[in-house]
């Protein structure tokens, strides 16, 4: 995942302690903001000797917090909340003094109190004179902090502001950004489907009778949309071809909206090639030879509606050929002899897997939130029966199963 994707929307609490390197923290704020981070800053008394609250708040576009005893700040946001409303706490520069206080658990100002009260990970970017950095006290403090899981970036070696040469320069802002991104990369869920394209159909189709009327079915699109979201969460590039639904667009999926079965097939074919296709749409089997004008009541009885067969999208995608997805998954909604009928459907349509579910009256599946599912693989010879679960869980399980298929 790119730094941009990892950092976008992340909340950073940046503690700026005393040190000449504090000017580099202004640059750090800019780089983080550019990447979509929300940066809230705490400036220690020492830090404010090097950078002003005004420049920090101008760059962070947030109020700067400086004083543990500020009644206004505590009324607006207590220091505990300040320390928790972040995804990561960064101390840059981290002076020898603040490292010592952190190691000892002191809490005599806002920065150290927030550090003691936080339940979030902490990253320090030390900056100090080389003799202070190599001093056994600092060594011991850093060892203690690292043993507690505090993360560290730097310090670098080189010329120092004090005229000496050696380790103690704060890492460059972009190196700190990289360390922050590395932290979020470790936290990010695994993305076993990264690099794969998944095509998902969802929802009902609407088949017009005339320009104002259509037939539809009761599919809500919940299951298909949940599958699209679950595949995207595992890193797949997802194209969701959806009939008319009230479901919100799933995060991370490119959504193509269609109405009829023929439009759905055309959109699917245009989206190929795909590595995996999951057909969860309830596609109408029949369409009308739709009238060009609205059918009128007057004139001798009900109209004669002529039906034509719709394309079978699942069967079409399953057909052997150069653009056949490597894995094609269908759904089978059955009201009786569920496994037998689903197995026959798998073979008839030529897909690789079928998720069979019982939609007998009273099962509450259509439009409902839960689904009792059996996964048929290997020509329908292998059956996994999954416990009844919410449609989101079924989708997550299917996505995991697809990931397993592609990674083993
Ligand atoms: O034949 P039946 O409608 O029961 O098959 C269900 C499966 O076939 C589902 O995966 C559904 O999305 C797919 N299907 C399709 N195109 C059709 C009919 C069904 O893709 N015209």
Coordinates of C-alpha atoms and ligand atoms in Angstrom, one line a residue:
X1 CA 0.0 0.0 0.0
X2 CA 1.3 3.5 -0.8
X3 CA 2.2 5.9 2.0
X4 CA -0.7 8.0 0.8
X5 CA -3.2 5.3 1.3
X6 CA -1.7 4.3 4.6
X7 CA -1.6 7.9 6.0
X8 CA -4.8 9.3 4.6
X9 CA -7.2 10.2 7.4
X10 CA -4.9 9.1 10.2
X11 CA -4.9 11.2 13.4
X12 CA -1.4 12.0 14.7
X13 CA -0.8 13.6 18.1
X14 CA 2.6 15.4 17.6
X15 CA 4.5 16.3 20.7
X16 CA 7.2 18.9 20.0
X17 CA 9.7 19.0 22.9
X18 CA 12.6 21.4 23.3
X19 CA 15.4 21.3 20.8
X20 CA 16.8 23.1 17.8
X21 CA 15.4 20.3 15.7
X22 CA 11.9 21.6 16.5
X23 CA 12.0 23.7 13.3
X24 CA 12.0 20.4 11.3
X25 CA 8.8 19.5 13.0
X26 CA 7.1 22.3 11.1
X27 CA 8.2 20.6 7.9
X28 CA 7.0 17.2 9.4
X29 CA 3.5 18.7 10.0
X30 CA 3.3 19.9 6.3
X31 CA 4.4 16.5 5.0
X32 CA 1.8 14.7 7.1
X33 CA -1.0 17.2 6.2
X34 CA -0.1 16.7 2.5
X35 CA -0.7 13.0 3.0
X36 CA -4.2 13.5 4.5
X37 CA -3.2 13.2 8.2
X38 CA -4.9 15.2 10.9
X39 CA -2.2 16.6 13.0
X40 CA -2.9 17.9 16.5
X41 CA 0.1 19.3 18.3
X42 CA 1.3 19.6 21.9
X43 CA 4.1 22.1 22.4
X44 CA 6.2 21.8 25.6
X45 CA 7.6 24.8 27.3
X46 CA 11.0 23.9 25.8
X47 CA 9.5 23.4 22.4
X48 CA 7.9 26.8 22.4
X49 CA 11.4 28.4 22.8
X50 CA 12.2 27.1 19.3
X51 CA 8.9 27.3 17.4
X52 CA 5.9 29.4 18.1
X53 CA 2.4 28.1 18.8
X54 CA 1.2 30.4 16.0
X55 CA 3.4 28.7 13.3
X56 CA 2.4 25.2 14.6
X57 CA -1.3 26.0 14.6
X58 CA -1.1 27.7 11.2
X59 CA 0.5 24.6 9.7
X60 CA -1.5 22.0 11.5
X61 CA -4.7 24.0 11.0
X62 CA -5.6 23.0 14.6
X63 CA -5.5 24.5 18.0
X64 CA -2.1 24.0 19.7
X65 CA -2.1 22.6 23.2
X66 CA 0.6 23.8 25.6
X67 CA -0.7 23.9 29.1
X68 CA -1.8 21.1 31.4
X69 CA -3.5 23.7 33.6
X70 CA -5.4 25.6 30.9
X71 CA -9.0 25.7 32.1
X72 CA -10.2 26.4 28.6
X73 CA -8.3 23.5 27.0
X74 CA -9.4 21.1 29.7
X75 CA -13.0 22.2 29.4
X76 CA -12.9 21.8 25.6
X77 CA -10.9 18.6 25.6
X78 CA -9.4 16.9 28.6
X79 CA -5.8 15.8 28.4
X80 CA -6.9 12.2 28.6
X81 CA -9.1 12.6 25.5
X82 CA -6.3 14.5 23.7
X83 CA -4.0 11.5 24.3
X84 CA -6.6 9.0 23.1
X85 CA -8.1 10.7 20.1
X86 CA -5.1 9.8 17.9
X87 CA -4.0 6.8 16.0
X88 CA -0.4 7.4 16.8
X89 CA 1.5 9.7 19.2
X90 CA 4.7 11.0 17.7
X91 CA 7.4 12.8 19.8
X92 CA 9.6 14.9 17.5
X93 CA 12.0 16.1 18.5
X94 CA 12.2 13.9 21.6
X95 CA 14.8 15.6 23.9
X96 CA 16.9 13.6 26.4
X97 CA 14.7 15.2 29.0
X98 CA 11.3 14.0 27.7
X99 CA 12.8 10.5 27.1
X100 CA 13.9 10.4 30.7
X101 CA 10.5 11.6 31.9
X102 CA 8.8 9.0 29.7
X103 CA 11.0 6.2 31.1
X104 CA 10.4 7.3 34.6
X105 CA 6.7 7.8 34.1
X106 CA 6.7 11.5 35.1
X107 CA 3.7 13.6 34.3
X108 CA 4.5 17.2 35.2
X109 CA 3.3 18.9 32.1
X110 CA 0.7 18.4 29.3
X111 CA 3.1 16.4 27.0
X112 CA 4.3 14.0 29.6
X113 CA 0.8 13.6 31.0
X114 CA -0.6 12.8 27.6
X115 CA 2.2 10.3 27.1
X116 CA 1.5 8.6 30.3
X117 CA -2.3 8.6 29.8
X118 CA -2.3 7.4 26.2
X119 CA -3.5 4.0 25.1
X120 CA -2.0 4.5 21.6
X121 CA 1.4 3.5 20.2
X122 CA 4.2 6.1 20.6
X123 CA 7.0 6.8 18.1
X124 CA 9.9 9.0 19.2
X125 CA 12.4 10.9 17.0
X126 CA 15.3 11.7 19.4
X127 CA 17.3 14.8 18.9
X128 CA 20.1 15.9 21.3
X129 CA 23.8 16.4 21.6
X130 CA 25.9 13.3 20.9
X131 CA 27.3 13.1 24.5
X132 CA 23.7 13.2 25.8
X133 CA 22.7 10.5 23.3
X134 CA 25.5 8.1 24.3
X135 CA 25.2 8.9 28.0
X136 CA 24.4 5.7 30.0
X137 CA 21.3 7.4 31.4
X138 CA 19.9 8.1 28.0
X139 CA 20.9 4.6 26.8
X140 CA 19.1 3.0 29.7
X141 CA 16.0 5.2 29.1
X142 CA 15.8 4.3 25.5
X143 CA 16.2 0.6 26.3
X144 CA 13.4 0.9 28.8
X145 CA 11.1 2.6 26.4
X146 CA 11.8 0.2 23.6
X147 CA 11.2 -2.7 25.9
X148 CA 7.8 -1.2 26.5
X149 CA 7.1 -1.0 22.8
X150 CA 7.9 2.6 22.2
X151 CA 9.0 2.9 18.6
X152 CA 12.0 5.0 17.5
X153 CA 13.3 6.6 14.3
X154 CA 16.8 7.9 14.4
X155 CA 18.7 9.8 15.5
X156 CA 21.0 10.3 12.5
X157 CA 24.7 11.0 12.6
X158 CA 26.4 14.1 11.2
X159 CA 27.1 17.8 12.0
X160 CA 25.1 19.0 14.9
X161 CA 23.8 22.5 15.7
X162 CA 26.0 22.6 18.8
X163 CA 29.1 22.2 16.5
X164 CA 29.9 18.6 17.5
X165 CA 29.7 15.7 15.2
X166 CA 28.0 12.3 15.9
X167 CA 24.7 10.6 16.5
X168 CA 22.0 12.9 17.8
X169 CA 20.5 14.7 14.8
X170 CA 16.8 14.3 14.5
X171 CA 15.8 12.2 11.5
X172 CA 14.7 14.2 8.4
X173 CA 10.9 14.8 8.3
X174 CA 10.5 12.4 5.3
X175 CA 12.2 9.6 7.3
X176 CA 9.8 10.3 10.2
X177 CA 6.9 10.2 7.7
X178 CA 8.3 6.8 6.4
X179 CA 8.5 5.5 10.0
X180 CA 4.9 6.6 10.7
X181 CA 3.7 4.9 7.4
X182 CA 5.6 1.7 8.4
X183 CA 3.7 1.7 11.7
X184 CA 0.4 1.9 9.9
X185 CA 1.5 -0.7 7.4
X186 CA 2.1 -3.1 10.2
X187 CA -1.4 -2.3 11.6
X188 CA -3.1 -2.6 8.3
X189 CA -5.0 -5.9 7.8
X190 CA -3.4 -8.4 5.4
X191 CA -4.3 -7.8 1.7
X192 CA -3.9 -11.3 0.2
X193 CA -6.0 -10.3 -2.9
X194 CA -3.8 -7.3 -3.8
X195 CA -3.1 -7.2 -7.5
X196 CA -6.3 -9.2 -8.4
X197 CA -9.4 -7.9 -10.1
X198 CA -12.7 -9.1 -8.8
X199 CA -16.0 -8.7 -10.7
X200 CA -19.2 -8.9 -8.6
X201 CA -22.8 -8.7 -9.7
X202 CA -25.4 -7.6 -7.2
X203 CA -29.1 -6.6 -6.8
X204 CA -32.1 -7.3 -8.9
X205 CA -32.6 -6.4 -12.6
X206 CA -35.5 -4.4 -13.8
X207 CA -37.0 -5.5 -17.1
X208 CA -39.2 -2.9 -18.8
X209 CA -42.7 -3.7 -20.0
X210 CA -43.1 -0.3 -21.5
X211 CA -41.5 3.1 -20.9
X212 CA -43.1 3.4 -17.4
X213 CA -43.5 -0.2 -16.1
X214 CA -41.1 -3.0 -15.3
X215 CA -40.9 -6.3 -13.5
X216 CA -38.4 -6.7 -10.7
X217 CA -37.7 -9.1 -7.8
X218 CA -37.1 -8.8 -4.1
X219 CA -33.3 -8.9 -4.1
X220 CA -31.9 -6.2 -1.9
X221 CA -28.3 -6.3 -3.1
X222 CA -27.1 -6.7 0.5
X223 CA -25.2 -10.0 -0.1
X224 CA -23.6 -8.9 -3.4
X225 CA -22.6 -5.5 -2.0
X226 CA -21.2 -7.1 1.1
X227 CA -19.1 -9.5 -1.1
X228 CA -17.7 -6.5 -3.1
X229 CA -16.8 -4.8 0.2
X230 CA -15.2 -7.9 1.7
X231 CA -13.1 -8.5 -1.5
X232 CA -12.0 -4.9 -1.5
X233 CA -11.0 -5.1 2.2
X234 CA -8.6 -8.0 1.3
X235 CA -7.0 -5.8 -1.3
X236 CA -8.7 -6.8 -4.6
X237 CA -9.6 -4.2 -7.2
X238 CA -13.3 -4.6 -7.3
X239 CA -15.8 -3.8 -10.1
X240 CA -19.3 -4.1 -8.8
X241 CA -22.0 -4.3 -11.5
X242 CA -25.3 -3.5 -9.6
X243 CA -28.9 -3.5 -10.5
X244 CA -31.2 -1.0 -8.8
X245 CA -30.7 -1.2 -5.0
X246 CA -30.9 1.1 -2.0
X247 CA -27.5 -0.2 -0.8
X248 CA -24.8 2.4 -0.4
X249 CA -21.7 1.9 -2.7
X250 CA -19.3 -0.4 -0.9
X251 CA -16.0 1.2 0.1
X252 CA -13.2 0.5 -2.3
X253 CA -15.3 -0.8 -5.2
X254 CA -15.9 0.8 -8.6
X255 CA -19.7 0.6 -9.1
X256 CA -21.4 0.3 -12.5
X257 CA -25.1 0.8 -12.3
X258 CA -27.4 -1.0 -14.7
X259 CA -31.1 -1.9 -15.0
X260 CA -31.6 -4.8 -17.2
X261 CA -30.0 -8.3 -17.5
X262 CA -28.6 -7.4 -20.9
X263 CA -27.0 -4.2 -19.6
X264 CA -25.6 -6.2 -16.7
X265 CA -24.0 -8.7 -19.0
X266 CA -22.6 -6.0 -21.2
X267 CA -21.1 -4.2 -18.2
X268 CA -19.5 -7.4 -16.9
X269 CA -18.0 -8.3 -20.3
X270 CA -16.6 -4.8 -20.6
X271 CA -15.0 -5.1 -17.1
X272 CA -13.1 -8.3 -18.1
X273 CA -10.5 -9.5 -17.7
X274 CA -11.0 -10.4 -14.0
X275 CA -9.3 -13.0 -11.9
X276 CA -12.5 -13.8 -10.0
X277 CA -16.2 -13.2 -10.7
X278 CA -18.9 -13.5 -8.1
X279 CA -22.4 -13.5 -9.5
X280 CA -24.7 -12.6 -6.6
X281 CA -27.3 -10.6 -8.6
X282 CA -30.8 -11.9 -8.9
X283 CA -31.0 -11.6 -12.6
X284 CA -34.5 -11.9 -14.2
X285 CA -34.7 -15.0 -16.3
X286 CA -37.1 -13.3 -18.8
X287 CA -37.5 -10.0 -20.4
X288 CA -40.4 -8.5 -22.3
X289 CA -40.3 -7.4 -25.8
X290 CA -41.0 -4.0 -24.4
X291 CA -43.5 -1.7 -26.0
X292 CA -42.2 1.5 -27.4
X293 CA -45.1 3.5 -25.9
X294 CA -47.0 3.2 -22.6
X295 CA -49.6 0.4 -22.9
X296 CA -53.1 1.7 -22.7
X297 CA -56.0 0.2 -20.8
X298 CA -58.7 1.0 -23.3
X299 CA -59.1 -1.2 -26.4
X300 CA -60.1 -4.7 -25.6
X301 CA -58.6 -6.5 -22.5
X302 CA -55.2 -6.9 -21.1
X303 CA -52.1 -6.7 -23.3
X304 CA -50.4 -9.8 -24.6
X305 CA -46.9 -9.7 -23.1
X306 CA -44.3 -11.6 -25.1
X307 CA -41.4 -13.0 -23.1
X308 CA -37.8 -13.6 -24.3
X309 CA -35.1 -15.4 -22.4
X310 CA -32.4 -13.2 -20.8
X311 CA -28.7 -14.1 -21.1
X312 CA -27.3 -16.1 -18.2
X313 CA -24.5 -13.9 -16.9
X314 CA -23.0 -16.6 -14.7
X315 CA -23.0 -19.2 -17.5
X316 CA -21.6 -16.7 -20.0
X317 CA -18.7 -15.8 -17.7
X318 CA -18.1 -19.4 -16.9
X319 CA -17.7 -20.4 -20.6
X320 CA -14.1 -21.6 -21.3
X321 CA -12.1 -19.0 -23.2
X322 CA -9.2 -16.6 -22.9
X323 CA -11.0 -14.1 -20.7
X324 CA -12.7 -16.6 -18.4
X325 CA -12.0 -15.5 -14.8
X326 CA -9.8 -18.1 -13.1
X327 CA -12.5 -18.5 -10.4
X328 CA -16.2 -18.1 -11.1
X329 CA -18.6 -18.2 -8.2
X330 CA -22.4 -18.4 -8.4
X331 CA -25.2 -18.3 -5.8
X332 CA -28.1 -20.7 -5.7
X333 CA -31.2 -19.7 -3.9
X334 CA -33.1 -22.9 -3.4
X335 CA -36.3 -23.7 -1.6
X336 CA -35.9 -27.6 -1.4
X337 CA -33.2 -30.2 -1.8
X338 CA -30.7 -27.4 -1.6
X339 CA -27.4 -29.2 -2.1
X340 CA -28.7 -31.5 -4.9
X341 CA -30.2 -28.6 -6.9
X342 CA -27.2 -26.4 -6.2
X343 CA -24.7 -29.1 -7.4
X344 CA -26.8 -29.5 -10.6
X345 CA -26.7 -25.8 -11.1
X346 CA -22.9 -25.6 -10.7
X347 CA -22.4 -28.3 -13.4
X348 CA -25.1 -26.8 -15.7
X349 CA -23.6 -23.3 -15.6
X350 CA -20.0 -24.4 -15.6
X351 CA -18.9 -22.2 -12.7
X352 CA -16.3 -23.4 -10.2
X353 CA -18.1 -22.7 -6.9
X354 CA -21.6 -22.2 -5.8
X355 CA -22.9 -20.7 -2.6
X356 CA -26.2 -22.4 -1.9
X357 CA -28.7 -20.9 0.4
X358 CA -32.1 -21.9 1.6
X359 CA -34.7 -19.3 0.7
X360 CA -37.7 -21.4 1.5
X361 CA -40.6 -19.3 2.8
X362 CA -40.0 -18.2 6.3
X363 CA -36.2 -18.4 6.0
X364 CA -36.0 -14.6 5.9
X365 CA -33.1 -14.5 3.5
X366 CA -34.5 -12.2 0.8
X367 CA -34.1 -8.7 2.0
X368 CA -33.0 -10.0 5.4
X369 CA -29.7 -9.8 7.1
X370 CA -28.6 -13.4 7.6
X371 CA -27.9 -16.3 5.4
X372 CA -27.4 -20.0 5.9
X373 CA -24.9 -21.0 3.3
X374 CA -23.2 -24.1 1.9
X375 CA -20.2 -23.8 -0.3
X376 CA -20.0 -26.3 -3.1
X377 CA -16.7 -26.8 -4.9
X378 CA -15.0 -29.4 -7.1
X379 CA -18.0 -30.0 -9.4
X380 CA -20.3 -29.9 -6.4
X381 CA -18.5 -32.9 -4.8
X382 CA -17.2 -31.0 -1.8
X383 CA -19.6 -29.2 0.5
X384 CA -18.7 -26.9 3.3
X385 CA -21.7 -25.9 5.4
X386 CA -21.2 -22.6 7.1
X387 CA -23.1 -21.6 10.3
X388 CA -25.9 -19.2 9.9
X389 CA -24.4 -15.8 9.9
X390 CA -25.0 -12.2 8.8
X391 CA -24.6 -11.4 5.2
X392 CA -21.5 -9.4 6.0
X393 CA -20.0 -12.4 7.7
X394 CA -20.9 -14.7 4.9
X395 CA -19.2 -12.2 2.5
X396 CA -16.1 -12.0 4.7
X397 CA -15.9 -15.8 4.8
X398 CA -16.3 -16.1 1.1
X399 CA -13.6 -13.4 0.5
X400 CA -11.2 -15.3 2.9
X401 CA -12.0 -18.5 1.0
X402 CA -11.2 -16.9 -2.3
X403 CA -8.0 -15.5 -0.9
X404 CA -7.1 -19.0 0.2
X405 CA -7.8 -20.3 -3.2
X406 CA -5.4 -17.8 -4.8
X407 CA -2.6 -18.1 -2.3
X408 CA -2.3 -21.9 -2.0
Ligands
LIG1 O1 -30.5 -20.1 -12.4 P1 -30.5 -19.3 -11.1 O2 -31.1 -17.9 -11.3 O3 -31.0 -20.0 -9.9 O4 -28.9 -19.2 -10.8 C1 -28.5 -18.3 -9.8 C2 -27.1 -17.9 -10.1 O5 -26.9 -17.6 -11.5 C3 -26.7 -16.7 -9.4 O6 -25.3 -16.7 -9.1 C4 -27.1 -15.6 -10.3 O7 -26.3 -14.4 -10.1 C5 -26.7 -16.2 -11.7 N1 -27.5 -15.8 -12.8 C6 -27.0 -15.0 -13.8 N2 -27.7 -14.6 -14.8 C7 -29.0 -15.0 -15.0 C8 -29.5 -15.9 -14.0 C9 -28.8 -16.2 -12.9 O8 -25.8 -14.6 -13.6 N3 -29.7 -14.7 -16.0

